[in-house]
mmCIF file of C-alpha atoms and ligand atoms in Angstrom:
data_model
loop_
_atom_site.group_PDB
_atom_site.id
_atom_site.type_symbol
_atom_site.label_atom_id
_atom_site.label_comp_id
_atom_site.label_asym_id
_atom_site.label_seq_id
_atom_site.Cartn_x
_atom_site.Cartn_y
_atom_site.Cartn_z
ATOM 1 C CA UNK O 280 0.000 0.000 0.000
ATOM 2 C CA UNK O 281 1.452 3.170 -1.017
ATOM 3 C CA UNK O 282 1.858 5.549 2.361
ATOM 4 C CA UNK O 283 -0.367 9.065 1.315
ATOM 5 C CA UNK O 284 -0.415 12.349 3.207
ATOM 6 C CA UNK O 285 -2.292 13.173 6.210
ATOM 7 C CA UNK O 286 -5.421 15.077 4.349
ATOM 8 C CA UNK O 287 -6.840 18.079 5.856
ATOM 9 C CA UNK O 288 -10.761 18.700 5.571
ATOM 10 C CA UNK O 289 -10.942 22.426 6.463
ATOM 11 C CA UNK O 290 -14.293 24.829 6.872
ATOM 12 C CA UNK O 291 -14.314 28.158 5.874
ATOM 13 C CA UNK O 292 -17.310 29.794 7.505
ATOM 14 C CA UNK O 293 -17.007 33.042 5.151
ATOM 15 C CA UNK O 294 -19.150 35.673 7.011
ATOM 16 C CA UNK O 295 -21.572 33.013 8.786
ATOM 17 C CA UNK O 296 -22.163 32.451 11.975
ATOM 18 C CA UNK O 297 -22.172 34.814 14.826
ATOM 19 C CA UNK O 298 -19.924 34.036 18.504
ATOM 20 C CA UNK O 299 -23.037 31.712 19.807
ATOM 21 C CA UNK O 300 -24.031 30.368 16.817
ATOM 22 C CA UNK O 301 -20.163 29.196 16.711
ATOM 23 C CA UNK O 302 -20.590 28.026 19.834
ATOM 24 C CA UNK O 303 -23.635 25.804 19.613
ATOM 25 C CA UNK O 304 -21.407 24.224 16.296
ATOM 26 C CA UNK O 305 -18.520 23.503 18.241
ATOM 27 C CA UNK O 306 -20.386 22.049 21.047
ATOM 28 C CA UNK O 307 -22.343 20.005 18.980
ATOM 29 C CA UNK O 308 -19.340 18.486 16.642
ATOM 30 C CA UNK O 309 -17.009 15.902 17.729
ATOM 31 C CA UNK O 310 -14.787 13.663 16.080
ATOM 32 C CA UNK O 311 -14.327 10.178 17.351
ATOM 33 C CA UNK O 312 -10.649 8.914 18.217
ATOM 34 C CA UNK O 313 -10.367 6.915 15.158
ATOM 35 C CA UNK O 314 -11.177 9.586 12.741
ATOM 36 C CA UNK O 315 -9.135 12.609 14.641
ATOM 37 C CA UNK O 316 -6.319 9.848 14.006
ATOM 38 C CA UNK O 317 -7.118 9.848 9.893
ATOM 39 C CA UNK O 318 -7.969 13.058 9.192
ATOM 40 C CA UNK O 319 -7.299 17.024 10.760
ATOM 41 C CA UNK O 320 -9.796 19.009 10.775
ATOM 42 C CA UNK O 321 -9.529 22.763 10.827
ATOM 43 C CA UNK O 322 -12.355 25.500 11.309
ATOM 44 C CA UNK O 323 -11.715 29.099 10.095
ATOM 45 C CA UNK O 324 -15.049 31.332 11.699
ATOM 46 C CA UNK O 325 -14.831 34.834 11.279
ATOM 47 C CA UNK O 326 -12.688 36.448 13.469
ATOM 48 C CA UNK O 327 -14.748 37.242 15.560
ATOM 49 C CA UNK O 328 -16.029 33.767 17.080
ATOM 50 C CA UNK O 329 -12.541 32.867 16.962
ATOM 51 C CA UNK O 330 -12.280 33.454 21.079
ATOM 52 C CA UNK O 331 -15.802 32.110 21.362
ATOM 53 C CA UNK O 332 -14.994 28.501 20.421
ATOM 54 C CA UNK O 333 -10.834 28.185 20.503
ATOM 55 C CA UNK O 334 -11.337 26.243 23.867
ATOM 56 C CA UNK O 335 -14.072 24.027 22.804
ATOM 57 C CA UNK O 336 -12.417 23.056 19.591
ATOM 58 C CA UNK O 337 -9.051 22.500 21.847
ATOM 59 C CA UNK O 338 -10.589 20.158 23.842
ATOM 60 C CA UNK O 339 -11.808 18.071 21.585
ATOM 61 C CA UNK O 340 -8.380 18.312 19.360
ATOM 62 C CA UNK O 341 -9.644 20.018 16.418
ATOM 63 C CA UNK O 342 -7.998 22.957 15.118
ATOM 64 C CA UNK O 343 -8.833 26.416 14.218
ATOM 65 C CA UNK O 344 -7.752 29.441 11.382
ATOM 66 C CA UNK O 345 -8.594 32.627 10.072
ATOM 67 C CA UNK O 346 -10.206 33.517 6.675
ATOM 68 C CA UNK O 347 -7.131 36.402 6.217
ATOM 69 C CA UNK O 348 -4.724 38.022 7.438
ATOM 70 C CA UNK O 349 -3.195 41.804 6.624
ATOM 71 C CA UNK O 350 0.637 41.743 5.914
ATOM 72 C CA UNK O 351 1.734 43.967 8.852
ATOM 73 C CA UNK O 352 2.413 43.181 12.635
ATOM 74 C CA UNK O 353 0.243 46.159 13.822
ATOM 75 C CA UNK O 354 0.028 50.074 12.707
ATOM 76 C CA UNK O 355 -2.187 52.328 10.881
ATOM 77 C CA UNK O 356 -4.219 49.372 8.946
ATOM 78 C CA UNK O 357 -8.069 50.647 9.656
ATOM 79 C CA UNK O 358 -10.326 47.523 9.658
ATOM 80 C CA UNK O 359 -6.975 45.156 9.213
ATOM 81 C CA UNK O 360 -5.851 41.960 11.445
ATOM 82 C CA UNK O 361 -2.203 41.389 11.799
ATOM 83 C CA UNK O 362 -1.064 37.459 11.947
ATOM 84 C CA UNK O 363 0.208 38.278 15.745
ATOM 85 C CA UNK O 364 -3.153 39.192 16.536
ATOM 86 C CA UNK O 365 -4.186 35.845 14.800
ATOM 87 C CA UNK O 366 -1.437 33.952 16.450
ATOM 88 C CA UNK O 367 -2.583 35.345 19.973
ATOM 89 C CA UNK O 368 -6.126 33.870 19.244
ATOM 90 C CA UNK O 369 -4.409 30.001 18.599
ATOM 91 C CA UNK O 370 -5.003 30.155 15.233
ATOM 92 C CA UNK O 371 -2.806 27.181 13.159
ATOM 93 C CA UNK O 372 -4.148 28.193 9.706
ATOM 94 C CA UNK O 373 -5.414 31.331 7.764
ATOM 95 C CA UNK O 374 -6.753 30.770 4.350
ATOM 96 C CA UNK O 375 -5.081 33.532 1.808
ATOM 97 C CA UNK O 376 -5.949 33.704 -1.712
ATOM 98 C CA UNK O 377 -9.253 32.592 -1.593
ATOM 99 C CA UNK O 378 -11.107 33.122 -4.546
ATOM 100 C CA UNK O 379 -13.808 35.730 -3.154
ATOM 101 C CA UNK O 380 -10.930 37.710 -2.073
ATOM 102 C CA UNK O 381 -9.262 38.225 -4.801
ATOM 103 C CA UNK O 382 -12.202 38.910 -7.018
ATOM 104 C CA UNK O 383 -14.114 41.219 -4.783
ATOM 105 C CA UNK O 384 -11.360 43.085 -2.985
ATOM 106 C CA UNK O 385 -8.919 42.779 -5.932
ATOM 107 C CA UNK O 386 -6.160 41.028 -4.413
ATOM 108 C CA UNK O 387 -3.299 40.417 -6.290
ATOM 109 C CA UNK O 388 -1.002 37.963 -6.781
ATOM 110 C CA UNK O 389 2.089 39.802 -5.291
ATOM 111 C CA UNK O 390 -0.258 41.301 -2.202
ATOM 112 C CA UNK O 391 -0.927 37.535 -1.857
ATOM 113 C CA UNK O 392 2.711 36.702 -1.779
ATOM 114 C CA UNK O 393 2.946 39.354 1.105
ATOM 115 C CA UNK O 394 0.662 37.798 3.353
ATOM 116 C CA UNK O 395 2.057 34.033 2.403
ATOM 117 C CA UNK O 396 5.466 35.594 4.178
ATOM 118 C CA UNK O 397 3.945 37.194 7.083
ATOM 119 C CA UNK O 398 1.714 34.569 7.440
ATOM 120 C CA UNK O 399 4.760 31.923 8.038
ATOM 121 C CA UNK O 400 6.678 34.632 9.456
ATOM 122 C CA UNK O 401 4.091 34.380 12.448
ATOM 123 C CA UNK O 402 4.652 30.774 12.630
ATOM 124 C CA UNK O 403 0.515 30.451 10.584
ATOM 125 C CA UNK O 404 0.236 27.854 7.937
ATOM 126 C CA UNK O 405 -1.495 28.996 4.638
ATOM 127 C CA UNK O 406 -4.818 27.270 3.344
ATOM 128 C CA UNK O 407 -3.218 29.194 -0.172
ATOM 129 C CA UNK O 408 -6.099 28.947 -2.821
ATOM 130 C CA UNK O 409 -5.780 28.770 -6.945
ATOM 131 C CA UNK O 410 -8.254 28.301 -9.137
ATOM 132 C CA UNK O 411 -9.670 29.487 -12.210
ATOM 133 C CA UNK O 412 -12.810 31.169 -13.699
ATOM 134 C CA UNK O 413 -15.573 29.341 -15.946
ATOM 135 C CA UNK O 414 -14.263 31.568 -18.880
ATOM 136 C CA UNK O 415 -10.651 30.883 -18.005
ATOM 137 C CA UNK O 416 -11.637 27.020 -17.936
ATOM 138 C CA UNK O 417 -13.561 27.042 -21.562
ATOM 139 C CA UNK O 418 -10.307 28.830 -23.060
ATOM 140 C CA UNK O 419 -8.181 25.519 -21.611
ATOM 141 C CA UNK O 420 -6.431 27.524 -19.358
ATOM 142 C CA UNK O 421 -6.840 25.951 -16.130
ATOM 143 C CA UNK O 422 -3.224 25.168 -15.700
ATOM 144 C CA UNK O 423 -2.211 28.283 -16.977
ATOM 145 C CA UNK O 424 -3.931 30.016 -14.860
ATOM 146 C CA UNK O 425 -3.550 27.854 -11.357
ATOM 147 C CA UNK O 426 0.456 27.972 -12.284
ATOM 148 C CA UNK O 427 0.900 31.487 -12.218
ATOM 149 C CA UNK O 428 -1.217 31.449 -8.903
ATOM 150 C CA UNK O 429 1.344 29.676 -7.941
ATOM 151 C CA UNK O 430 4.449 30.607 -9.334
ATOM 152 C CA UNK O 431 3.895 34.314 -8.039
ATOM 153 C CA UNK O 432 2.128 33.608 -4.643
ATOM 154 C CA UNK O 433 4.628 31.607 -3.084
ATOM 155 C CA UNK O 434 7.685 33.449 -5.456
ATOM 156 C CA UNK O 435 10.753 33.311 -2.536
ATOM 157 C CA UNK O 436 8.803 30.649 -0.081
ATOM 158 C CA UNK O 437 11.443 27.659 1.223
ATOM 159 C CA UNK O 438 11.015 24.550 0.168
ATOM 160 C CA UNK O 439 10.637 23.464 3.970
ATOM 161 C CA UNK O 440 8.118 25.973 4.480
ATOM 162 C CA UNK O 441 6.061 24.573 1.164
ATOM 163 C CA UNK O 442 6.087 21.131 2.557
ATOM 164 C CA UNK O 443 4.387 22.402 5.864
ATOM 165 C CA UNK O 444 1.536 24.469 4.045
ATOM 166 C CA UNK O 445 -1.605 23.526 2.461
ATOM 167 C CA UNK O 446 -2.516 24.286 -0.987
ATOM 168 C CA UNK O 447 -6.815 24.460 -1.993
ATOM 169 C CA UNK O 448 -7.508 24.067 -5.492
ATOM 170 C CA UNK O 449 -10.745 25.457 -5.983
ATOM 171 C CA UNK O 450 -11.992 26.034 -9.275
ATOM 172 C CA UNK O 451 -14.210 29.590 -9.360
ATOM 173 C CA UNK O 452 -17.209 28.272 -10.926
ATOM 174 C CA UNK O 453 -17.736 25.457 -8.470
ATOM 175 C CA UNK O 454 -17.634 27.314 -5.528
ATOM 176 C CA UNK O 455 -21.080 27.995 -3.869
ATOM 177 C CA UNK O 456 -22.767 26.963 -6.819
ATOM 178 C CA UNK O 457 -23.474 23.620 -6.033
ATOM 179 C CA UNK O 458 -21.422 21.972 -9.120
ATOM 180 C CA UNK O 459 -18.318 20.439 -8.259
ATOM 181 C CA UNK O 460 -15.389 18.998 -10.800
ATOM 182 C CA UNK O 461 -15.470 16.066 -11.250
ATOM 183 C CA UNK O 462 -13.057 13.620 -9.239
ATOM 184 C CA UNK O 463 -11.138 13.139 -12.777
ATOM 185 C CA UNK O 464 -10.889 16.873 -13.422
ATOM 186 C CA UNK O 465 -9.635 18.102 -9.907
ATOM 187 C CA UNK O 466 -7.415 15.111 -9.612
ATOM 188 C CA UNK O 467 -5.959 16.043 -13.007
ATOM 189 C CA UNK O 468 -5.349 19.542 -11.839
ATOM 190 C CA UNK O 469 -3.853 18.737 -8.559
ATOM 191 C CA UNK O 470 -1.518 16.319 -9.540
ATOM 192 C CA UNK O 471 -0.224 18.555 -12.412
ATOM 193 C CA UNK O 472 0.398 21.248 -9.304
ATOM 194 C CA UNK O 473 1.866 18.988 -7.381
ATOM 195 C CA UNK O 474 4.753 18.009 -10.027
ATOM 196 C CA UNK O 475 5.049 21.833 -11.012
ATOM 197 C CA UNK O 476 5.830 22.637 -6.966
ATOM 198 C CA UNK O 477 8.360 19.761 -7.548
ATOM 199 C CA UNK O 478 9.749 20.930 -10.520
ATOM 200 C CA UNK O 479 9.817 24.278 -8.724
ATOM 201 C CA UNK O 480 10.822 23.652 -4.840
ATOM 202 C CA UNK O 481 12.262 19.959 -5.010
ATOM 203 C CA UNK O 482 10.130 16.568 -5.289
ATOM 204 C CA UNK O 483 10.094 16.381 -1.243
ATOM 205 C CA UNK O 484 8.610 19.315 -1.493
ATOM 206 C CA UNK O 485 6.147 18.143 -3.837
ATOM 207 C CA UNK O 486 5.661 14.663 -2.011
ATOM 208 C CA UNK O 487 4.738 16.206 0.933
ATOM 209 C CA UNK O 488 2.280 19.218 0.629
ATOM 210 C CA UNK O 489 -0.712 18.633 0.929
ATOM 211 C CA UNK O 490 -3.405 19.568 -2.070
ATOM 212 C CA UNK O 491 -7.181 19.906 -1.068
ATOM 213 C CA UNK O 492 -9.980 20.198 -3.398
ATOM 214 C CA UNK O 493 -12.588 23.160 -3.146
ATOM 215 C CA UNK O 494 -15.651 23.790 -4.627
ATOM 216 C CA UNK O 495 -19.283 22.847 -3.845
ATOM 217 C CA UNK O 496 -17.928 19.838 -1.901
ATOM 218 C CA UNK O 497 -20.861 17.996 0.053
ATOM 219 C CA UNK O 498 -21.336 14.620 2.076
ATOM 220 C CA UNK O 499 -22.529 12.921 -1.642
ATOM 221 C CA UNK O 500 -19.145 13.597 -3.502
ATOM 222 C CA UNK O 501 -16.301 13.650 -0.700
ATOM 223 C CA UNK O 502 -15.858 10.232 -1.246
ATOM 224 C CA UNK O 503 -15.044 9.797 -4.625
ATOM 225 C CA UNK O 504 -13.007 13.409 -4.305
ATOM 226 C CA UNK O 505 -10.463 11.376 -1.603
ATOM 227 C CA UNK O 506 -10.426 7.777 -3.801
ATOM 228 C CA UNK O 507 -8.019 10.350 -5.878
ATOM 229 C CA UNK O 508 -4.178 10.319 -5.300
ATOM 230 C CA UNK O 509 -3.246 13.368 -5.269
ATOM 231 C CA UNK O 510 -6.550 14.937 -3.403
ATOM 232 C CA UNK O 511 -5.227 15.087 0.407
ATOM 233 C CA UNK O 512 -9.207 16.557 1.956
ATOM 234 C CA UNK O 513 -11.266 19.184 0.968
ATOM 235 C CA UNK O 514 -11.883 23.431 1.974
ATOM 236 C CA UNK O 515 -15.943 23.341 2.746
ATOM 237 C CA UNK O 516 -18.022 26.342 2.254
ATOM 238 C CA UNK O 517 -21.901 25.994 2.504
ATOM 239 C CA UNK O 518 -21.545 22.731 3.936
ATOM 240 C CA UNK O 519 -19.681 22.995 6.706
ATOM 241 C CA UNK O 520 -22.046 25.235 8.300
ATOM 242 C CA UNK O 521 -24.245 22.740 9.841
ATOM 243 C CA UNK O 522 -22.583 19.909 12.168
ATOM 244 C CA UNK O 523 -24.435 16.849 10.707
ATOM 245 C CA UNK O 524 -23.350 17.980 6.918
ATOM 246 C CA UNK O 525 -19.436 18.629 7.878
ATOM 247 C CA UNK O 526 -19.229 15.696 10.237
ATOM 248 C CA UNK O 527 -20.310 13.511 7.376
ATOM 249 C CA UNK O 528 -18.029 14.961 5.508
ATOM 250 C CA UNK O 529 -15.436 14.316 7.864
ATOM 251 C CA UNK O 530 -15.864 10.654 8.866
ATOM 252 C CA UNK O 531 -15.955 10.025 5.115
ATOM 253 C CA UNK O 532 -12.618 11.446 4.211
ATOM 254 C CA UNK O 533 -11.277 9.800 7.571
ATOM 255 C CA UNK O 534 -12.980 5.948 6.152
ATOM 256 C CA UNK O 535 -11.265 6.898 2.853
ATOM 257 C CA UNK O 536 -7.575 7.656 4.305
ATOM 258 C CA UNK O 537 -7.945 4.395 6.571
ATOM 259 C CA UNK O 538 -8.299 2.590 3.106
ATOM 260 C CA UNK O 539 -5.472 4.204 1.610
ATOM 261 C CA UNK O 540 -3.029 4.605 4.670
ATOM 262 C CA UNK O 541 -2.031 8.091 5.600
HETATM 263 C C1 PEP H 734 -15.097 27.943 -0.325
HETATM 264 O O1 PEP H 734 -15.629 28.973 0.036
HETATM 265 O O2 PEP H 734 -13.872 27.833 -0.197
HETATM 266 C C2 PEP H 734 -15.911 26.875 -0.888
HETATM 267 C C3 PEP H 734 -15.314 25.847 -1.409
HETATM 268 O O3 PEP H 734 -17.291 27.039 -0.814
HETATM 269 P P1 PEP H 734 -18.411 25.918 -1.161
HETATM 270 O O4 PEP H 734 -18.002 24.646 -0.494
HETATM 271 O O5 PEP H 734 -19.676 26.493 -0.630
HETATM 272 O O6 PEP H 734 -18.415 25.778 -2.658
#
């Protein structure tokens, strides 16, 4: 059996959820011994039900991030969070690049870069998302496209550092909408990333980070999504809002890695 990487099914909460609606999730979701040993699982709230639920997720060993992070340690940044701030809160991860992000604030590829350093300069691992748009995708340029992502947003990052982070492919047009790619399609994707970051940073490198999918994922298609390779979990949106949903998806991406061996 061919030893594959830990994956990583992490929820991004977007602007959902106030501090005790956070709290009635994380008191309601646990994750048995067996899966917690299979799979990590990682909850990024808004910030502000971060401090709300940090000790409840502690306690039951899951693990916590933000949704973004401002390239600065502190100073005149009005409406900004610095990673220290982010760090002080017990936060593991923080999810940069993530489609909405760049499309609605305009974030750019070398901004992104910027946070990607402070981010590990704070000792936070990036959730660091690619994807591309439906347009982008009927022109064929889906590699294009997630390479330069790529290429420019982690531009200077250390191989060892690249190894520890997490990478989300998430295709635009699949996110939210209820359409995912299929298996084939995100598994071709994300293993032509994965031997571009080894081209790039070294095949340890590539061997070792770990590549989620993204993108409309839901308790019907997990399983087929982590029968792939290269697919190490999944970044949730809608459905990891409501416990019974995300634990599903959970305990199937933990039955899939016991089959596989992580
Ligand atoms: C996301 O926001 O990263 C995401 C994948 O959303 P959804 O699962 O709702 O498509």
């Amino acid at each position: 059996m061919v030893q594959r990487r830990k994956p990583i099914i992490a929820a991004n909460w977007k602007m959902y959820k106030t501090p005790d609606e956070g709290k009635i999730f994380a008191e309601g979701f646990s994750l048995d011994a067996a899966i917690a040993q299979e799979v990590e699982v990682v909850i990024c709230p808004p910030f502000t039900v971060i401090p709300a639920i940090g000790e409840v997720l502690k306690e039951k060993g899951i693990k916590w991030g933000a949704q973004n992070l401002y390239p600065a340690v502190e100073g005149a940044f009005t409406g900004e969070i610095s990673p220290l701030m982010l760090k002080d809160l017990g936060c593991t991860y923080v999810i940069i690049g993530h489609s909405e992000r760049r499309q609605i604030m305009g974030e750019t590829d070398d901004f992104i870069r910027k946070k990607v350093i402070a981010a590990f300069t704070y000792d936070l691992l990036p959730i660091f998302c690619v994807g591309e748009t439906l347009e982008q995708r009927k022109a064929n340029q889906t590699e294009e496209v997630c390479s330069n992502q790529i290429l420019q947003g982690l531009d200077g990052i250390k191989s060892e550092d690249i190894a520890r982070m997490v990478i989300a492919y998430e295709p635009v047009w699949a996110i939210g909408t209820g359409v995912n790619a299929s298996p084939e399609d995100a598994e071709k994707t994300i293993a032509f990333l994965r031997q571009l970051i080894s081209e790039k940073w070294g095949k340890e490198a590539g061997e070792a980070v770990r590549i989620q999918y993204g993108g409309s994922v839901k308790p019907g298609n997990i399983k087929e999504l982590m029968n792939c390779a290269n697919i190490d979990g999944a970044l949730v949106g809608g459905a990891s809002l409501k416990v019974d949903s995300f634990y599903e998806i959970v305990r199937c991406a933990g039955e899939e890695a016991k089959k596989h061996g992580v």
